[in-house]
């Protein structure tokens, strides 16, 4: 039999061919016969001597674990997944400890209770690959090894992450059902329809795309029954509230509410169909094929009720959501001078907005079109141009929605909170996937930055730790040189990286998107992960791990500043409805509730100590969105790392009382402030290593010095 190879193909990506003549060193071409019997002379690049990829023997094709293949490269992986999907209808395949899932874009009958019970108690390799097998493995390791677990669901936009995370949670709810009558597992599952309604939307890639990230920790007691849960969210895509691209929708909840507008209890919302409102009609078609918004709304309401949100509170939530739609449809007229605007006192949308939020109409009408300028000696009231008024109006709408989102998350967490002692937990991370559209802006930039960080975690786990295991066991092994994407992450988040320069430009009084783009070209043109498009002076390209993405700089500064005028917020704080007033109080330091780090020096988190610590930004400056996002991402990575490093060693629950995340952060901050060397600390009671700040390098015990001022009596040098 002839040697078979894969060669690149413009249409099929890869196509199969066989050698008709043996290859000798130095040959400039290979003689290949393609599958359609045509003969092709395939040129070999003499410089790199790069020969085509070899094909696996037929007997291995269709294996349910990719690591069983003789050759593991891109065409082999894709071909194996394709054969399994098209010929055997299998959407799941293992790659060692990783489960690869293909989105079939239809409901499959493989997730029933009977399937859950079939996987319960089984070993990962004994059954067909399945999300339930991964969930069972996490559950078993938690119980058997007394270790907390995390499941990370990642993939590009539309790959099926949200559904996979839901199935994993349903598995835990079934096998770890609560022993008491609290039906806590039902509450954990009820958080999904609510979060999807307020945090998911239709994009061109996906009808139910998560536009925020979430990390849910499910807590278990000593007998491994669910006792509670806690959810943390990351960067909600606020701009969607006020703008949708063609063929996209706003958040589902707006359409659900419009679909239920004719119910008697919602008469006072004064809503009509979604096409009638500016904030829900910019993308064109307001319906999704196969989705009944009114039916979904019923599920959203049932979920609220199950979580103990009482009817009156639900109506308040829906009033706030309806008020945002009315705000978006307020008619603003520019005056002849072009520097000022007005709103008709008879504008019905503004009337509804003020009535639903319980705020004073004349005040709102005035402060939507004016702003206050405070200098050292006096205060001016200044008119605003039409564009400024529209920007301020949109910023207000986004702010109201974001505050409501955080309030709902907080209330879900209260409903899932338990006073019982948590013995262990399993975390499920479902975060937006890598995405690239016709026009990519600040949101895509943040989403792809988050995916860059997750990819690093993935590499770190799959390659680095596996290889260390092999070396420790002294198994003969050729080191795989895997792609480390730290340079790309540095381009984005390091000193004078893209985010730093964006924050700098935001502080400049006359800063513009163009100036910022120019600074990026000047500073980063030599970086292998940064490119300037030939035909543009305002766009820039970042070479991410998954793809090159061209970002348009227009709007980056505005979205990063996210300015909301204080006068408008003060009117809302004075609302006669307690819930509305609550949303806007304690907003001294506007970090979204869900991502608030601990006070003090905690914004100095960094996982790799090779980097200078992040400076806490000046309190007078409102923290920019980019800064908040970077901090919350570092928190997330730190959580995933701490789960993996510390909890791996300490089964005892006392650990959480002794070594909390806050404690670790304080120590990190202190060590960084003093510029101390790396510390390896040992808990003398349980003997597990804690490395501050986390940096996986080998340390000799002699080099350790624990400063007395840290008051770590219970941590001893061994």
Short mmCIF file of C-alpha atoms in Angstrom, two decimals, residues 209-525:
data_model
loop_
_atom_site.label_atom_id
_atom_site.label_comp_id
_atom_site.label_asym_id
_atom_site.label_seq_id
_atom_site.Cartn_x
_atom_site.Cartn_y
_atom_site.Cartn_z
CA UNK A 209 -25.21 33.72 22.42
CA UNK A 210 -24.02 34.44 25.98
CA UNK A 211 -22.99 38.08 26.06
CA UNK A 212 -21.37 37.78 29.51
CA UNK A 213 -19.17 35.25 31.26
CA UNK A 214 -20.20 33.28 34.31
CA UNK A 215 -18.47 31.06 36.84
CA UNK A 216 -20.85 29.03 39.02
CA UNK A 217 -19.60 27.22 42.11
CA UNK A 218 -21.90 24.43 43.25
CA UNK A 219 -21.36 23.62 46.93
CA UNK A 220 -21.67 20.11 48.43
CA UNK A 221 -21.86 18.81 51.99
CA UNK A 222 -19.90 15.90 53.52
CA UNK A 223 -22.24 13.38 51.89
CA UNK A 224 -21.86 15.11 48.50
CA UNK A 225 -25.40 16.46 48.28
CA UNK A 226 -25.85 19.95 46.80
CA UNK A 227 -26.35 22.54 49.52
CA UNK A 228 -26.02 25.81 47.60
CA UNK A 229 -24.30 27.68 44.81
CA UNK A 230 -22.72 31.01 43.96
CA UNK A 231 -22.34 32.78 40.64
CA UNK A 232 -19.80 35.33 39.51
CA UNK A 233 -20.28 37.19 36.23
CA UNK A 234 -17.79 38.87 33.90
CA UNK A 235 -18.18 41.85 31.54
CA UNK A 236 -21.74 42.07 30.30
CA UNK A 237 -21.81 43.44 26.74
CA UNK A 238 -23.66 46.64 27.62
CA UNK A 239 -23.47 48.24 24.18
CA UNK A 240 -26.02 45.68 22.91
CA UNK A 241 -28.72 47.43 24.98
CA UNK A 242 -28.50 50.47 22.69
CA UNK A 243 -27.14 49.06 19.43
CA UNK A 244 -27.54 45.84 17.45
CA UNK A 245 -25.85 45.02 14.13
CA UNK A 246 -27.87 43.73 11.16
CA UNK A 247 -29.65 40.46 11.83
CA UNK A 248 -28.89 40.58 15.57
CA UNK A 249 -31.17 41.21 18.56
CA UNK A 250 -30.99 42.92 21.92
CA UNK A 251 -31.20 40.77 25.08
CA UNK A 252 -34.03 38.19 24.96
CA UNK A 253 -35.83 39.72 27.97
CA UNK A 254 -36.85 42.83 25.95
CA UNK A 255 -38.59 40.71 23.29
CA UNK A 256 -40.11 38.40 25.90
CA UNK A 257 -41.62 41.40 27.68
CA UNK A 258 -42.98 42.90 24.43
CA UNK A 259 -44.51 39.52 23.56
CA UNK A 260 -46.39 39.57 26.89
CA UNK A 261 -47.35 43.25 26.65
CA UNK A 262 -51.07 42.53 26.32
CA UNK A 263 -51.31 40.61 29.62
CA UNK A 264 -53.53 42.58 32.06
CA UNK A 265 -50.77 42.85 34.73
CA UNK A 266 -48.47 44.56 32.18
CA UNK A 267 -50.88 47.22 30.87
CA UNK A 268 -49.04 49.93 32.85
CA UNK A 269 -45.76 49.14 31.03
CA UNK A 270 -47.30 50.74 27.90
CA UNK A 271 -45.40 48.37 25.62
CA UNK A 272 -46.32 47.35 22.08
CA UNK A 273 -44.50 45.02 19.70
CA UNK A 274 -40.68 45.00 19.64
CA UNK A 275 -40.57 46.50 16.12
CA UNK A 276 -41.95 49.76 17.56
CA UNK A 277 -38.94 50.48 19.81
CA UNK A 278 -35.58 51.81 18.62
CA UNK A 279 -33.58 49.68 21.08
CA UNK A 280 -35.11 46.41 19.84
CA UNK A 281 -35.45 46.98 16.10
CA UNK A 282 -32.02 48.06 14.79
CA UNK A 283 -31.07 44.54 13.70
CA UNK A 284 -34.12 44.10 11.47
CA UNK A 285 -36.15 40.94 12.13
CA UNK A 286 -37.18 40.88 15.80
CA UNK A 287 -38.17 37.20 15.92
CA UNK A 288 -36.01 34.06 16.02
CA UNK A 289 -37.07 31.02 14.03
CA UNK A 290 -38.39 28.29 16.34
CA UNK A 291 -38.43 30.54 19.44
CA UNK A 292 -41.67 31.63 21.11
CA UNK A 293 -40.77 34.71 23.17
CA UNK A 294 -44.08 34.70 25.10
CA UNK A 295 -43.56 31.06 26.10
CA UNK A 296 -39.96 31.74 27.15
CA UNK A 297 -41.16 34.70 29.21
CA UNK A 298 -43.46 32.36 31.13
CA UNK A 299 -40.39 30.18 31.92
CA UNK A 300 -38.43 33.27 33.03
CA UNK A 301 -41.24 34.27 35.42
CA UNK A 302 -41.55 30.72 36.81
CA UNK A 303 -37.78 30.69 37.43
CA UNK A 304 -38.00 34.02 39.32
CA UNK A 305 -40.82 32.60 41.45
CA UNK A 306 -38.90 29.38 42.16
CA UNK A 307 -35.95 31.50 43.33
CA UNK A 308 -38.22 33.33 45.74
CA UNK A 309 -38.42 36.67 43.90
CA UNK A 310 -41.90 37.80 44.86
CA UNK A 311 -44.49 39.03 42.35
CA UNK A 312 -44.16 42.72 43.34
CA UNK A 313 -40.37 42.61 42.86
CA UNK A 314 -40.81 40.89 39.49
CA UNK A 315 -43.17 43.64 38.34
CA UNK A 316 -40.57 46.23 39.47
CA UNK A 317 -37.89 44.47 37.42
CA UNK A 318 -40.12 44.43 34.34
CA UNK A 319 -40.97 48.12 34.85
CA UNK A 320 -37.25 48.99 34.77
CA UNK A 321 -36.73 46.91 31.60
CA UNK A 322 -39.74 48.57 29.92
CA UNK A 323 -38.49 52.01 30.96
CA UNK A 324 -35.23 51.38 29.04
CA UNK A 325 -37.23 50.73 25.85
CA UNK A 326 -39.15 53.97 26.35
CA UNK A 327 -35.91 55.90 27.02
CA UNK A 328 -34.52 54.65 23.69
CA UNK A 329 -37.56 55.95 21.83
CA UNK A 330 -37.61 59.46 23.33
CA UNK A 331 -37.53 62.02 20.49
CA UNK A 332 -34.73 64.56 20.87
CA UNK A 333 -34.84 67.65 18.65
CA UNK A 334 -31.73 69.63 17.77
CA UNK A 335 -32.11 73.40 17.95
CA UNK A 336 -31.04 75.59 15.02
CA UNK A 337 -27.76 76.61 16.66
CA UNK A 338 -26.65 72.97 16.60
CA UNK A 339 -25.26 73.25 20.15
CA UNK A 340 -28.43 72.57 22.08
CA UNK A 341 -31.40 70.19 22.10
CA UNK A 342 -34.86 69.86 23.54
CA UNK A 343 -37.46 67.19 24.27
CA UNK A 344 -41.16 67.96 23.86
CA UNK A 345 -42.94 67.99 27.27
CA UNK A 346 -45.65 65.91 25.56
CA UNK A 347 -43.20 63.14 24.54
CA UNK A 348 -45.12 60.04 25.62
CA UNK A 349 -42.04 57.82 25.87
CA UNK A 350 -40.38 60.21 28.32
CA UNK A 351 -43.64 60.33 30.31
CA UNK A 352 -43.71 56.53 30.52
CA UNK A 353 -39.98 56.40 31.41
CA UNK A 354 -40.44 58.82 34.33
CA UNK A 355 -43.69 57.18 35.50
CA UNK A 356 -42.24 53.64 35.45
CA UNK A 357 -39.12 54.70 37.37
CA UNK A 358 -40.95 57.07 39.74
CA UNK A 359 -38.75 60.07 38.93
CA UNK A 360 -39.49 63.75 38.35
CA UNK A 361 -40.39 64.51 34.75
CA UNK A 362 -39.20 68.14 34.49
CA UNK A 363 -35.83 67.30 36.06
CA UNK A 364 -35.25 64.36 33.70
CA UNK A 365 -36.28 66.37 30.66
CA UNK A 366 -33.79 69.11 31.64
CA UNK A 367 -30.82 66.88 32.52
CA UNK A 368 -31.11 64.71 29.44
CA UNK A 369 -30.23 67.83 27.39
CA UNK A 370 -27.87 69.68 29.78
CA UNK A 371 -24.78 68.89 31.77
CA UNK A 372 -23.08 70.46 34.76
CA UNK A 373 -19.48 71.66 34.57
CA UNK A 374 -17.78 72.28 37.90
CA UNK A 375 -14.63 74.39 38.03
CA UNK A 376 -12.72 75.41 41.15
CA UNK A 377 -14.63 78.68 41.48
CA UNK A 378 -18.07 78.09 39.99
CA UNK A 379 -20.55 75.71 38.40
CA UNK A 380 -21.83 76.08 34.84
CA UNK A 381 -24.86 74.49 33.23
CA UNK A 382 -24.02 73.70 29.63
CA UNK A 383 -26.26 72.69 26.72
CA UNK A 384 -25.31 69.64 24.66
CA UNK A 385 -25.33 68.94 20.92
CA UNK A 386 -27.63 66.24 19.50
CA UNK A 387 -24.80 63.69 19.34
CA UNK A 388 -23.76 64.39 22.95
CA UNK A 389 -27.36 64.03 24.12
CA UNK A 390 -27.76 60.73 22.26
CA UNK A 391 -24.48 59.44 23.71
CA UNK A 392 -25.53 60.47 27.23
CA UNK A 393 -28.98 58.94 26.77
CA UNK A 394 -27.45 55.65 25.57
CA UNK A 395 -24.94 55.66 28.44
CA UNK A 396 -27.81 56.08 30.90
CA UNK A 397 -29.77 53.20 29.34
CA UNK A 398 -26.70 50.93 29.48
CA UNK A 399 -26.03 51.92 33.08
CA UNK A 400 -29.61 51.21 34.21
CA UNK A 401 -29.50 47.80 32.53
CA UNK A 402 -26.08 46.91 33.97
CA UNK A 403 -27.16 47.89 37.49
CA UNK A 404 -30.34 45.80 37.14
CA UNK A 405 -28.27 42.86 35.82
CA UNK A 406 -25.98 43.03 38.87
CA UNK A 407 -28.99 43.32 41.21
CA UNK A 408 -30.57 40.18 39.71
CA UNK A 409 -27.28 38.24 39.98
CA UNK A 410 -26.99 39.33 43.61
CA UNK A 411 -30.54 38.15 44.34
CA UNK A 412 -29.99 34.81 42.60
CA UNK A 413 -26.90 34.38 44.80
CA UNK A 414 -28.92 35.19 47.92
CA UNK A 415 -31.49 32.57 46.91
CA UNK A 416 -28.74 29.97 46.33
CA UNK A 417 -26.77 30.86 49.46
CA UNK A 418 -26.59 28.32 52.26
CA UNK A 419 -25.75 28.67 55.92
CA UNK A 420 -24.69 25.00 56.04
CA UNK A 421 -21.00 24.19 56.09
CA UNK A 422 -19.68 23.64 52.58
CA UNK A 423 -17.41 20.62 52.38
CA UNK A 424 -16.37 20.93 48.74
CA UNK A 425 -17.42 22.49 45.45
CA UNK A 426 -17.40 22.02 41.70
CA UNK A 427 -17.04 25.17 39.56
CA UNK A 428 -18.41 25.45 36.02
CA UNK A 429 -17.02 28.23 33.84
CA UNK A 430 -19.08 29.23 30.79
CA UNK A 431 -17.61 32.30 29.15
CA UNK A 432 -18.22 33.93 25.76
CA UNK A 433 -16.35 32.28 22.91
CA UNK A 434 -13.76 33.76 20.57
CA UNK A 435 -15.54 35.77 17.88
CA UNK A 436 -14.86 37.81 14.78
CA UNK A 437 -17.46 39.74 12.75
CA UNK A 438 -17.53 42.08 9.73
CA UNK A 439 -16.96 44.96 12.16
CA UNK A 440 -15.16 44.21 15.45
CA UNK A 441 -15.18 46.73 18.27
CA UNK A 442 -14.29 47.06 21.96
CA UNK A 443 -16.63 44.18 22.99
CA UNK A 444 -15.03 41.66 20.62
CA UNK A 445 -11.61 42.89 21.78
CA UNK A 446 -12.48 42.15 25.45
CA UNK A 447 -14.11 38.81 24.60
CA UNK A 448 -11.10 37.66 22.57
CA UNK A 449 -8.70 38.86 25.29
CA UNK A 450 -10.60 36.68 27.79
CA UNK A 451 -10.32 33.72 25.41
CA UNK A 452 -6.61 34.35 24.99
CA UNK A 453 -6.25 33.97 28.80
CA UNK A 454 -8.38 30.81 28.84
CA UNK A 455 -6.36 29.30 26.01
CA UNK A 456 -3.24 29.84 28.10
CA UNK A 457 -4.90 27.98 30.99
CA UNK A 458 -5.78 25.18 28.60
CA UNK A 459 -2.22 24.92 27.20
CA UNK A 460 -0.84 25.04 30.69
CA UNK A 461 -3.02 22.14 31.78
CA UNK A 462 -3.00 19.93 28.75
CA UNK A 463 0.63 20.26 27.81
CA UNK A 464 2.79 21.67 30.55
CA UNK A 465 1.37 19.75 33.51
CA UNK A 466 1.00 16.49 31.52
CA UNK A 467 4.62 16.73 30.40
CA UNK A 468 5.81 17.42 33.92
CA UNK A 469 3.91 14.30 35.03
CA UNK A 470 5.73 12.22 32.37
CA UNK A 471 9.10 13.57 33.43
CA UNK A 472 8.35 12.96 37.09
CA UNK A 473 7.43 9.34 36.31
CA UNK A 474 10.57 9.16 34.11
CA UNK A 475 8.58 7.96 31.10
CA UNK A 476 10.56 8.36 27.88
CA UNK A 477 8.88 11.28 26.13
CA UNK A 478 9.67 13.79 23.41
CA UNK A 479 8.73 17.24 24.67
CA UNK A 480 6.02 18.87 22.57
CA UNK A 481 6.88 22.46 21.89
CA UNK A 482 3.42 23.98 22.25
CA UNK A 483 2.51 27.52 21.32
CA UNK A 484 2.59 29.81 24.35
CA UNK A 485 0.38 32.83 23.78
CA UNK A 486 1.93 34.97 26.54
CA UNK A 487 3.36 37.43 23.95
CA UNK A 488 -0.17 38.14 22.67
CA UNK A 489 -1.47 38.55 26.24
CA UNK A 490 1.43 40.93 26.98
CA UNK A 491 0.58 42.98 23.89
CA UNK A 492 -2.89 43.50 25.36
CA UNK A 493 -2.35 43.82 29.12
CA UNK A 494 1.31 44.56 29.88
CA UNK A 495 2.73 48.00 30.62
CA UNK A 496 2.08 50.30 27.65
CA UNK A 497 0.09 47.50 26.02
CA UNK A 498 -3.14 48.12 24.10
CA UNK A 499 -5.29 48.54 27.24
CA UNK A 500 -2.75 50.79 28.97
CA UNK A 501 -2.50 53.11 25.96
CA UNK A 502 -6.32 53.15 25.73
CA UNK A 503 -6.61 54.22 29.38
CA UNK A 504 -3.94 56.89 28.83
CA UNK A 505 -5.79 58.28 25.81
CA UNK A 506 -9.04 58.34 27.83
CA UNK A 507 -7.37 60.69 30.35
CA UNK A 508 -6.26 63.15 27.67
CA UNK A 509 -8.84 66.01 27.48
CA UNK A 510 -8.98 65.94 23.67
CA UNK A 511 -8.15 62.26 23.24
CA UNK A 512 -9.52 60.60 20.10
CA UNK A 513 -9.81 57.06 18.73
CA UNK A 514 -7.53 58.06 15.81
CA UNK A 515 -4.77 59.38 18.10
CA UNK A 516 -4.95 56.18 20.11
CA UNK A 517 -4.68 54.04 16.96
CA UNK A 518 -1.66 56.11 15.90
CA UNK A 519 0.00 55.49 19.29
CA UNK A 520 -0.62 51.75 18.84
CA UNK A 521 1.09 51.81 15.42
CA UNK A 522 4.05 53.74 16.82
CA UNK A 523 4.47 51.52 19.83
CA UNK A 524 3.62 48.01 18.61
CA UNK A 525 4.41 47.89 14.90
#
